[in-house]
Amino acid sequence: QVQLVESGGGLVRAGGSLRLSCTTSGSIFSISSMGWFRQAPGKEREAVAFIVGGDKMRYAEAVKGRFTISRDSAKNTVYLQMNSLNAEDTAVYFCNAVFRTSYNGADQSQWGQGTQVTVSS
């Protein structure tokens, strides 16, 4: 079974930086998209940044210019470099991947367990 494991969250002062990592385990044939969502207390989960089709980056307006997503395809790992963090970035960050386990298999979606990012003002 495919699993996603996140790391890199923590507590940082406003203006600081953090780097999140998400690594997959299990048998994956191909990944069509992989990226990050976040959920702040009392709010719905929202998309933050994605890599689609291996090389197309997509960002939420709120993080454009501050966050950078990258991927190590050989390791099936995606990273989120977060700079100029502010209090509004405080949330649990979840990794998500849409993938196939065989050539003609169906697309599947898997979530990581989440990692807390707290930005103090």
Tab-separated table of C-alpha atoms in Angstrom:
chain	number	residue	atom	x	y	z
A	1	GLN	CA	0.000	0.000	0.000
A	2	VAL	CA	1.259	3.444	-0.898
A	3	GLN	CA	1.913	5.800	1.998
A	4	LEU	CA	3.019	9.417	2.196
A	5	VAL	CA	5.226	10.627	5.015
A	6	GLU	CA	5.707	14.345	5.665
A	7	SER	CA	8.414	16.036	7.664
A	8	GLY	CA	9.831	19.491	8.263
A	9	GLY	CA	7.073	21.306	10.094
A	10	GLY	CA	7.663	23.283	13.253
A	11	LEU	CA	7.567	26.650	14.955
A	12	VAL	CA	9.114	29.657	13.237
A	13	ARG	CA	9.022	33.422	13.697
A	14	ALA	CA	7.262	35.620	11.179
A	15	GLY	CA	9.556	36.286	8.252
A	16	GLY	CA	11.334	32.984	8.693
A	17	SER	CA	11.526	29.899	6.502
A	18	LEU	CA	10.728	26.214	6.671
A	19	ARG	CA	11.121	23.352	4.214
A	20	LEU	CA	8.603	20.534	4.125
A	21	SER	CA	9.293	17.138	2.596
A	22	CYS	CA	6.900	14.407	1.496
A	23	THR	CA	8.171	10.971	0.567
A	24	THR	CA	6.170	8.097	-0.836
A	25	SER	CA	6.584	4.454	0.054
A	26	GLY	CA	5.105	1.468	-1.727
A	27	SER	CA	4.830	0.480	-5.350
A	28	ILE	CA	4.025	3.382	-7.676
A	29	PHE	CA	3.971	3.172	-11.463
A	30	SER	CA	3.370	6.846	-12.151
A	31	ILE	CA	2.388	10.032	-10.350
A	32	SER	CA	0.116	12.500	-12.136
A	33	SER	CA	0.145	15.159	-9.432
A	34	MET	CA	1.746	15.664	-6.072
A	35	GLY	CA	1.655	18.587	-3.725
A	36	TRP	CA	0.446	20.281	-0.594
A	37	PHE	CA	-2.793	21.316	1.070
A	38	ARG	CA	-3.178	23.078	4.391
A	39	GLN	CA	-5.902	23.420	6.982
A	40	ALA	CA	-5.978	26.169	9.573
A	41	PRO	CA	-8.134	25.916	12.717
A	42	GLY	CA	-11.783	26.526	11.890
A	43	LYS	CA	-11.116	26.666	8.148
A	44	GLU	CA	-11.493	24.264	5.236
A	45	ARG	CA	-8.559	22.473	3.708
A	46	GLU	CA	-7.091	24.458	0.825
A	47	ALA	CA	-4.614	23.757	-1.936
A	48	VAL	CA	-1.224	25.396	-1.525
A	49	ALA	CA	1.106	24.176	-4.268
A	50	PHE	CA	1.173	21.322	-6.764
A	51	ILE	CA	3.295	19.760	-9.432
A	52	VAL	CA	1.129	18.411	-12.242
A	53	GLY	CA	2.370	16.176	-15.005
A	54	GLY	CA	5.876	16.164	-13.611
A	55	ASP	CA	6.818	19.734	-14.442
A	56	LYS	CA	3.899	22.165	-14.172
A	57	MET	CA	3.860	24.086	-10.893
A	58	ARG	CA	0.643	25.534	-9.525
A	59	TYR	CA	0.431	27.871	-6.532
A	60	ALA	CA	-2.328	29.410	-4.475
A	61	GLU	CA	-2.397	33.196	-4.807
A	62	ALA	CA	-1.658	33.589	-1.102
A	63	VAL	CA	1.729	31.876	-1.409
A	64	LYS	CA	2.943	32.948	-4.851
A	65	GLY	CA	6.408	34.462	-4.666
A	66	ARG	CA	7.024	33.054	-1.187
A	67	PHE	CA	6.659	29.281	-1.538
A	68	THR	CA	8.452	27.034	-4.026
A	69	ILE	CA	7.525	23.447	-4.760
A	70	SER	CA	10.037	21.015	-6.222
A	71	ARG	CA	10.245	17.308	-6.829
A	72	ASP	CA	12.870	14.591	-6.871
A	73	SER	CA	11.300	12.112	-9.271
A	74	ALA	CA	13.868	9.419	-8.576
A	75	LYS	CA	12.883	9.462	-4.910
A	76	ASN	CA	9.165	10.196	-5.459
A	77	THR	CA	9.653	13.034	-3.019
A	78	VAL	CA	8.213	16.524	-3.144
A	79	TYR	CA	9.487	19.534	-1.231
A	80	LEU	CA	7.879	22.819	-0.243
A	81	GLN	CA	10.257	25.660	0.510
A	82	MET	CA	8.343	28.288	2.473
A	83	ASN	CA	9.893	31.741	2.853
A	84	SER	CA	8.636	34.996	4.356
A	85	LEU	CA	6.213	33.091	6.541
A	86	ASN	CA	3.460	34.986	8.318
A	87	ALA	CA	0.824	34.127	10.900
A	88	GLU	CA	-1.729	33.361	8.177
A	89	ASP	CA	0.443	30.438	7.075
A	90	THR	CA	-0.128	28.677	10.393
A	91	ALA	CA	-1.867	25.388	9.627
A	92	VAL	CA	-1.493	21.661	9.372
A	93	TYR	CA	0.099	20.936	6.016
A	94	PHE	CA	-0.921	17.753	4.208
A	95	CYS	CA	0.820	16.098	1.303
A	96	ASN	CA	-1.320	14.571	-1.427
A	97	ALA	CA	-0.441	12.401	-4.402
A	98	VAL	CA	-2.537	11.132	-7.299
A	99	PHE	CA	-0.903	8.062	-8.780
A	100	ARG	CA	-1.245	4.716	-10.508
A	101	THR	CA	0.237	1.450	-9.362
A	102	SER	CA	0.191	-0.110	-12.856
A	103	TYR	CA	0.089	1.033	-16.486
A	104	ASN	CA	-3.654	0.582	-16.920
A	105	GLY	CA	-4.651	0.934	-13.299
A	106	ALA	CA	-7.049	3.533	-11.985
A	107	ASP	CA	-5.901	6.820	-10.509
A	108	GLN	CA	-5.656	6.703	-6.734
A	109	SER	CA	-5.319	9.499	-4.210
A	110	GLN	CA	-3.427	9.276	-0.956
A	111	TRP	CA	-2.869	11.725	1.894
A	112	GLY	CA	-0.084	12.080	4.379
A	113	GLN	CA	-0.736	12.384	8.101
A	114	GLY	CA	-0.040	16.108	8.161
A	115	THR	CA	2.664	18.244	9.722
A	116	GLN	CA	2.050	21.313	11.870
A	117	VAL	CA	3.473	24.665	10.822
A	118	THR	CA	3.155	27.444	13.386
A	119	VAL	CA	4.294	30.985	12.655
A	120	SER	CA	4.643	33.295	15.632
A	121	SER	CA	4.250	37.037	15.196
